[in-house]
PDB file of C-alpha atoms and ligand atoms in Angstrom:
ATOM      1  CA  MET A   1      19.088 -16.843   3.349  1.00  0.00           C
ATOM      2  CA  MET A   2      16.489 -14.104   3.696  1.00  0.00           C
ATOM      3  CA  VAL A   3      14.902 -15.613   6.811  1.00  0.00           C
ATOM      4  CA  ASN A   4      18.131 -15.165   8.768  1.00  0.00           C
ATOM      5  CA  ASP A   5      17.604 -11.397   8.569  1.00  0.00           C
ATOM      6  CA  LEU A   6      14.113 -11.523  10.104  1.00  0.00           C
ATOM      7  CA  LYS A   7      13.231 -10.826  13.725  1.00  0.00           C
ATOM      8  CA  GLU A   8       9.680 -12.155  13.761  1.00  0.00           C
ATOM      9  CA  ILE A   9       6.678 -12.767  11.585  1.00  0.00           C
ATOM     10  CA  ILE A  10       4.075 -10.049  12.171  1.00  0.00           C
ATOM     11  CA  PHE A  11       1.303 -11.210   9.789  1.00  0.00           C
ATOM     12  CA  THR A  12       1.225 -14.767   8.446  1.00  0.00           C
ATOM     13  CA  GLN A  13       0.213 -15.798   4.941  1.00  0.00           C
ATOM     14  CA  GLU A  14      -3.074 -17.149   6.319  1.00  0.00           C
ATOM     15  CA  GLN A  15      -3.902 -13.937   8.193  1.00  0.00           C
ATOM     16  CA  ILE A  16      -3.110 -11.825   5.146  1.00  0.00           C
ATOM     17  CA  SER A  17      -5.104 -13.955   2.752  1.00  0.00           C
ATOM     18  CA  GLU A  18      -8.166 -13.942   4.999  1.00  0.00           C
ATOM     19  CA  ARG A  19      -8.017 -10.187   5.505  1.00  0.00           C
ATOM     20  CA  VAL A  20      -7.435  -9.429   1.801  1.00  0.00           C
ATOM     21  CA  SER A  21     -10.514 -11.427   0.851  1.00  0.00           C
ATOM     22  CA  GLN A  22     -12.546  -9.448   3.422  1.00  0.00           C
ATOM     23  CA  LEU A  23     -11.306  -6.171   1.950  1.00  0.00           C
ATOM     24  CA  GLY A  24     -12.299  -7.379  -1.521  1.00  0.00           C
ATOM     25  CA  ALA A  25     -15.786  -8.276  -0.283  1.00  0.00           C
ATOM     26  CA  GLN A  26     -16.155  -4.853   1.324  1.00  0.00           C
ATOM     27  CA  ILE A  27     -15.134  -3.088  -1.894  1.00  0.00           C
ATOM     28  CA  ASN A  28     -17.548  -5.274  -3.898  1.00  0.00           C
ATOM     29  CA  MET A  29     -20.390  -4.109  -1.648  1.00  0.00           C
ATOM     30  CA  ASP A  30     -19.408  -0.449  -1.543  1.00  0.00           C
ATOM     31  CA  TYR A  31     -18.902  -0.174  -5.317  1.00  0.00           C
ATOM     32  CA  ALA A  32     -21.715  -2.444  -6.501  1.00  0.00           C
ATOM     33  CA  GLY A  33     -22.899  -1.268  -9.931  1.00  0.00           C
ATOM     34  CA  LYS A  34     -19.901   1.057 -10.325  1.00  0.00           C
ATOM     35  CA  ASN A  35     -16.772   0.807 -12.434  1.00  0.00           C
ATOM     36  CA  PRO A  36     -13.980   1.933 -10.096  1.00  0.00           C
ATOM     37  CA  LEU A  37     -10.501   2.931 -11.185  1.00  0.00           C
ATOM     38  CA  LEU A  38      -7.978   1.185  -8.952  1.00  0.00           C
ATOM     39  CA  ILE A  39      -4.589   2.891  -8.846  1.00  0.00           C
ATOM     40  CA  GLY A  40      -1.721   1.018  -7.217  1.00  0.00           C
ATOM     41  CA  ILE A  41       1.230   2.934  -5.794  1.00  0.00           C
ATOM     42  CA  LEU A  42       4.331   1.103  -6.964  1.00  0.00           C
ATOM     43  CA  LYS A  43       6.317  -0.669  -6.103  1.00  0.00           C
ATOM     44  CA  GLY A  44       5.220  -1.833  -2.662  1.00  0.00           C
ATOM     45  CA  CYS A  45       1.603  -2.522  -3.644  1.00  0.00           C
ATOM     46  CA  PHE A  46       2.348  -5.164  -6.259  1.00  0.00           C
ATOM     47  CA  VAL A  47       1.675  -8.312  -4.219  1.00  0.00           C
ATOM     48  CA  PHE A  48      -1.256  -6.912  -2.235  1.00  0.00           C
ATOM     49  CA  PHE A  49      -2.867  -5.447  -5.341  1.00  0.00           C
ATOM     50  CA  ALA A  50      -2.530  -8.696  -7.290  1.00  0.00           C
ATOM     51  CA  ASP A  51      -4.259 -10.631  -4.493  1.00  0.00           C
ATOM     52  CA  LEU A  52      -6.892  -7.968  -3.778  1.00  0.00           C
ATOM     53  CA  ALA A  53      -7.794  -7.553  -7.457  1.00  0.00           C
ATOM     54  CA  ARG A  54      -8.690 -11.235  -7.648  1.00  0.00           C
ATOM     55  CA  HIS A  55     -11.229 -10.751  -4.862  1.00  0.00           C
ATOM     56  CA  ILE A  56     -12.862  -7.831  -6.651  1.00  0.00           C
ATOM     57  CA  ASP A  57     -15.839  -8.936  -8.663  1.00  0.00           C
ATOM     58  CA  LEU A  58     -16.616  -5.649 -10.417  1.00  0.00           C
ATOM     59  CA  LYS A  59     -15.855  -4.178 -13.792  1.00  0.00           C
ATOM     60  CA  CYS A  60     -12.852  -2.064 -12.937  1.00  0.00           C
ATOM     61  CA  GLU A  61      -9.748  -0.509 -14.395  1.00  0.00           C
ATOM     62  CA  ILE A  62      -6.279  -1.215 -13.007  1.00  0.00           C
ATOM     63  CA  ARG A  63      -3.516   1.378 -13.223  1.00  0.00           C
ATOM     64  CA  PHE A  64      -0.283   2.159 -11.451  1.00  0.00           C
ATOM     65  CA  ILE A  65       1.670   5.200 -10.340  1.00  0.00           C
ATOM     66  CA  LEU A  66       5.319   4.893  -9.354  1.00  0.00           C
ATOM     67  CA  ALA A  67       6.096   6.834  -6.198  1.00  0.00           C
ATOM     68  CA  SER A  68       8.999   6.759  -3.823  1.00  0.00           C
ATOM     69  CA  SER A  69      10.221   8.752  -0.907  1.00  0.00           C
ATOM     70  CA  TYR A  70      12.606   6.396   0.791  1.00  0.00           C
ATOM     71  CA  GLY A  71      15.515   5.649  -1.466  1.00  0.00           C
ATOM     72  CA  PHE A  72      17.836   3.183   0.229  1.00  0.00           C
ATOM     73  CA  SER A  73      16.986   3.922   3.840  1.00  0.00           C
ATOM     74  CA  SER A  74      14.283   3.036   6.313  1.00  0.00           C
ATOM     75  CA  ILE A  75      13.398   6.645   7.156  1.00  0.00           C
ATOM     76  CA  THR A  76      11.251   8.840   4.943  1.00  0.00           C
ATOM     77  CA  THR A  77      12.962  11.686   3.128  1.00  0.00           C
ATOM     78  CA  GLY A  78       9.710  13.597   3.164  1.00  0.00           C
ATOM     79  CA  ASN A  79      10.139  14.205  -0.518  1.00  0.00           C
ATOM     80  CA  VAL A  80       7.884  12.168  -2.752  1.00  0.00           C
ATOM     81  CA  LYS A  81       9.038  11.403  -6.257  1.00  0.00           C
ATOM     82  CA  VAL A  82       6.392  10.497  -8.800  1.00  0.00           C
ATOM     83  CA  GLY A  83       7.975   8.495 -11.564  1.00  0.00           C
ATOM     84  CA  THR A  84       5.132   8.137 -14.059  1.00  0.00           C
ATOM     85  CA  GLU A  85       2.851  10.453 -15.954  1.00  0.00           C
ATOM     86  CA  LEU A  86      -0.868  10.345 -15.330  1.00  0.00           C
ATOM     87  CA  ASP A  87      -1.608   9.120 -18.826  1.00  0.00           C
ATOM     88  CA  PHE A  88      -5.125   7.947 -18.005  1.00  0.00           C
ATOM     89  CA  GLU A  89      -8.423   9.683 -17.397  1.00  0.00           C
ATOM     90  CA  ILE A  90      -9.306  10.397 -13.744  1.00  0.00           C
ATOM     91  CA  ALA A  91     -12.013  13.039 -14.124  1.00  0.00           C
ATOM     92  CA  GLY A  92     -15.410  11.700 -13.101  1.00  0.00           C
ATOM     93  CA  ARG A  93     -14.059   8.302 -11.999  1.00  0.00           C
ATOM     94  CA  ASP A  94     -14.521   6.508  -8.691  1.00  0.00           C
ATOM     95  CA  VAL A  95     -10.868   6.157  -7.746  1.00  0.00           C
ATOM     96  CA  ILE A  96      -9.428   3.837  -5.108  1.00  0.00           C
ATOM     97  CA  ILE A  97      -5.727   4.218  -4.292  1.00  0.00           C
ATOM     98  CA  ILE A  98      -4.099   0.892  -3.388  1.00  0.00           C
ATOM     99  CA  GLU A  99      -1.062   1.221  -1.112  1.00  0.00           C
ATOM    100  CA  ASP A 100       1.085  -1.180   0.884  1.00  0.00           C
ATOM    101  CA  ILE A 101       1.525   0.896   4.025  1.00  0.00           C
ATOM    102  CA  LEU A 102       0.433   4.236   5.418  1.00  0.00           C
ATOM    103  CA  ASP A 103       3.222   5.485   7.655  1.00  0.00           C
ATOM    104  CA  SER A 104       4.082   9.202   7.895  1.00  0.00           C
ATOM    105  CA  GLY A 105       1.284   9.933   5.413  1.00  0.00           C
ATOM    106  CA  ILE A 106       3.616  11.905   3.149  1.00  0.00           C
ATOM    107  CA  THR A 107       3.306   9.595   0.136  1.00  0.00           C
ATOM    108  CA  LEU A 108      -0.454   9.233   0.274  1.00  0.00           C
ATOM    109  CA  SER A 109      -1.191  12.886   0.892  1.00  0.00           C
ATOM    110  CA  ALA A 110       0.975  13.789  -2.119  1.00  0.00           C
ATOM    111  CA  MET A 111      -0.855  11.184  -4.215  1.00  0.00           C
ATOM    112  CA  ARG A 112      -4.233  12.340  -2.999  1.00  0.00           C
ATOM    113  CA  LYS A 113      -3.431  15.948  -3.877  1.00  0.00           C
ATOM    114  CA  LEU A 114      -2.217  14.951  -7.330  1.00  0.00           C
ATOM    115  CA  LEU A 115      -5.317  12.894  -8.062  1.00  0.00           C
ATOM    116  CA  LEU A 116      -7.801  15.411  -6.641  1.00  0.00           C
ATOM    117  CA  ARG A 117      -6.441  18.016  -9.042  1.00  0.00           C
ATOM    118  CA  ASN A 118      -7.817  15.805 -11.800  1.00  0.00           C
ATOM    119  CA  GLU A 119     -11.343  15.897 -10.358  1.00  0.00           C
ATOM    120  CA  PRO A 120     -12.359  12.309  -9.716  1.00  0.00           C
ATOM    121  CA  GLN A 121     -15.994  11.624  -8.829  1.00  0.00           C
ATOM    122  CA  SER A 122     -14.788  10.079  -5.569  1.00  0.00           C
ATOM    123  CA  LEU A 123     -11.436   9.143  -4.040  1.00  0.00           C
ATOM    124  CA  LYS A 124     -10.801   6.493  -1.407  1.00  0.00           C
ATOM    125  CA  ILE A 125      -7.662   4.941  -0.005  1.00  0.00           C
ATOM    126  CA  CYS A 126      -7.089   1.244   0.598  1.00  0.00           C
ATOM    127  CA  THR A 127      -3.924   0.297   2.465  1.00  0.00           C
ATOM    128  CA  LEU A 128      -2.835  -3.120   3.619  1.00  0.00           C
ATOM    129  CA  LEU A 129      -0.999  -1.771   6.666  1.00  0.00           C
ATOM    130  CA  ASP A 130      -1.469   1.337   8.771  1.00  0.00           C
ATOM    131  CA  LYS A 131       0.987   2.683  11.343  1.00  0.00           C
ATOM    132  CA  PRO A 132      -1.210   5.413  12.856  1.00  0.00           C
ATOM    133  CA  THR A 133       1.308   6.353  15.543  1.00  0.00           C
ATOM    134  CA  ARG A 134       3.827   7.494  12.937  1.00  0.00           C
ATOM    135  CA  ARG A 135       1.712  10.062  11.143  1.00  0.00           C
ATOM    136  CA  GLN A 136       3.333  13.413  10.258  1.00  0.00           C
ATOM    137  CA  ILE A 137       0.478  14.527   8.016  1.00  0.00           C
ATOM    138  CA  PRO A 138      -3.100  13.813   9.118  1.00  0.00           C
ATOM    139  CA  ILE A 139      -4.609  11.361   6.654  1.00  0.00           C
ATOM    140  CA  ASP A 140      -6.794   8.289   7.125  1.00  0.00           C
ATOM    141  CA  ALA A 141      -7.378   5.325   4.869  1.00  0.00           C
ATOM    142  CA  ASP A 142     -10.927   4.181   4.071  1.00  0.00           C
ATOM    143  CA  TYR A 143      -9.920   0.508   3.947  1.00  0.00           C
ATOM    144  CA  VAL A 144      -7.189  -0.830   6.235  1.00  0.00           C
ATOM    145  CA  GLY A 145      -5.972  -4.410   6.262  1.00  0.00           C
ATOM    146  CA  PHE A 146      -4.112  -4.358   9.561  1.00  0.00           C
ATOM    147  CA  GLU A 147      -2.868  -1.876  12.066  1.00  0.00           C
ATOM    148  CA  CYS A 148       0.882  -2.395  12.138  1.00  0.00           C
ATOM    149  CA  PRO A 149       3.143  -2.035  15.173  1.00  0.00           C
ATOM    150  CA  ASP A 150       5.746   0.729  14.940  1.00  0.00           C
ATOM    151  CA  GLU A 151       8.483  -1.453  13.504  1.00  0.00           C
ATOM    152  CA  PHE A 152      10.074  -1.540  10.095  1.00  0.00           C
ATOM    153  CA  VAL A 153       8.433  -4.444   8.286  1.00  0.00           C
ATOM    154  CA  VAL A 154       9.185  -6.227   5.026  1.00  0.00           C
ATOM    155  CA  GLY A 155       7.617  -8.839   2.787  1.00  0.00           C
ATOM    156  CA  TYR A 156       4.412  -9.213   0.771  1.00  0.00           C
ATOM    157  CA  GLY A 157       5.646  -6.388  -1.463  1.00  0.00           C
ATOM    158  CA  LEU A 158       7.280  -4.236   1.212  1.00  0.00           C
ATOM    159  CA  ASP A 159      11.005  -3.741   0.887  1.00  0.00           C
ATOM    160  CA  TYR A 160      14.112  -2.723   2.697  1.00  0.00           C
ATOM    161  CA  ALA A 161      16.625  -1.349   0.155  1.00  0.00           C
ATOM    162  CA  GLU A 162      14.655  -3.154  -2.575  1.00  0.00           C
ATOM    163  CA  GLY A 163      15.044  -6.541  -0.876  1.00  0.00           C
ATOM    164  CA  TYR A 164      12.597  -8.914   0.852  1.00  0.00           C
ATOM    165  CA  ARG A 165       9.591  -7.937  -1.314  1.00  0.00           C
ATOM    166  CA  ASN A 166       9.132 -11.596  -2.268  1.00  0.00           C
ATOM    167  CA  LEU A 167       8.568 -12.943   1.260  1.00  0.00           C
ATOM    168  CA  PRO A 168       5.033 -14.411   1.323  1.00  0.00           C
ATOM    169  CA  TYR A 169       4.332 -12.972   4.814  1.00  0.00           C
ATOM    170  CA  ILE A 170       5.098  -9.732   6.677  1.00  0.00           C
ATOM    171  CA  ALA A 171       7.979  -9.733   9.124  1.00  0.00           C
ATOM    172  CA  SER A 172      10.130  -7.346  11.106  1.00  0.00           C
ATOM    173  CA  LEU A 173      13.851  -7.133  10.401  1.00  0.00           C
ATOM    174  CA  LYS A 174      16.644  -7.647  12.888  1.00  0.00           C
ATOM    175  CA  PRO A 175      17.856  -4.167  13.890  1.00  0.00           C
ATOM    176  CA  GLU A 176      21.405  -4.932  12.808  1.00  0.00           C
ATOM    177  CA  ILE A 177      20.183  -5.288   9.215  1.00  0.00           C
ATOM    178  CA  TYR A 178      19.053  -1.690   8.894  1.00  0.00           C
ATOM    179  CA  SER A 179      21.208   0.129  11.421  1.00  0.00           C
TER     180      SER A 179
HETATM  181  P1  IMP B 201       4.788   7.346   4.160  1.00  0.00           P
HETATM  182  O1  IMP B 201       4.949   8.290   3.004  1.00  0.00           O
HETATM  183  O2  IMP B 201       5.758   7.641   5.259  1.00  0.00           O
HETATM  184  O3  IMP B 201       3.372   7.192   4.663  1.00  0.00           O
HETATM  185  O4  IMP B 201       5.292   5.932   3.700  1.00  0.00           O
HETATM  186  C1  IMP B 201       4.708   5.219   2.713  1.00  0.00           C
HETATM  187  C2  IMP B 201       5.757   4.425   1.979  1.00  0.00           C
HETATM  188  O5  IMP B 201       6.917   4.209   2.783  1.00  0.00           O
HETATM  189  C3  IMP B 201       5.224   3.062   1.659  1.00  0.00           C
HETATM  190  O6  IMP B 201       4.685   3.052   0.363  1.00  0.00           O
HETATM  191  C4  IMP B 201       6.441   2.169   1.802  1.00  0.00           C
HETATM  192  O7  IMP B 201       7.079   2.031   0.552  1.00  0.00           O
HETATM  193  C5  IMP B 201       7.357   2.888   2.740  1.00  0.00           C
HETATM  194  N1  IMP B 201       7.332   2.337   4.129  1.00  0.00           N
HETATM  195  C6  IMP B 201       6.849   2.920   5.244  1.00  0.00           C
HETATM  196  N2  IMP B 201       6.979   2.127   6.322  1.00  0.00           N
HETATM  197  C7  IMP B 201       7.556   0.993   5.860  1.00  0.00           C
HETATM  198  C8  IMP B 201       7.958  -0.247   6.499  1.00  0.00           C
HETATM  199  O8  IMP B 201       7.785  -0.503   7.714  1.00  0.00           O
HETATM  200  N3  IMP B 201       8.519  -1.157   5.689  1.00  0.00           N
HETATM  201  C9  IMP B 201       8.712  -0.971   4.350  1.00  0.00           C
HETATM  202  N4  IMP B 201       8.356   0.154   3.715  1.00  0.00           N
HETATM  203  C10 IMP B 201       7.794   1.125   4.467  1.00  0.00           C
HETATM  204 MG1   MG B 202       9.337   1.192  -0.207  1.00  0.00          MG
END
């Protein structure tokens, strides 16, 4: 069973759901009267994005970009692979990137660079989790769900070796699982 691999629950379902609805309310206020383009970074964002989108009460467009830097390990390779073409219009749009976790900053700074080249009207970053102590590239998110302790976490979309994404909460893994 999945739970046998977990060390402890870091954010419960209740905590996450309350915080996600607050983030949605904040975005509704900040983008009132606008038609933002929300771009989720796959695959980790899929649960967060699905919940957040249902708290957003604005006309908006939902798109995805597939990015990965980790492969089958828990340490970044520093080498971001983008697996989809940007086959949608970004120029002039109010873009919000939706990400599961901001860790070294390598993924999001690569994404930001890629999107800025396409001249959006504005570009903001919304991340469920932020591990500010782990940054290798200086980058801040505009919307942060929770500050996350410096531990490898899984669940609510976040994976280890493609597993555990379906846990309904966020938990740390027992060290023997990933070492
Ligand atoms: P960064 O490029 O190092 O900022 O990492 C961002 C990506 O790394 C995220 O989209 C996640 O897929 C992955 N990642 C970073 N930390 C964790 C973690 O604690 N658990 C699961 N995935 C993580
Ligand atoms: Mg991942």
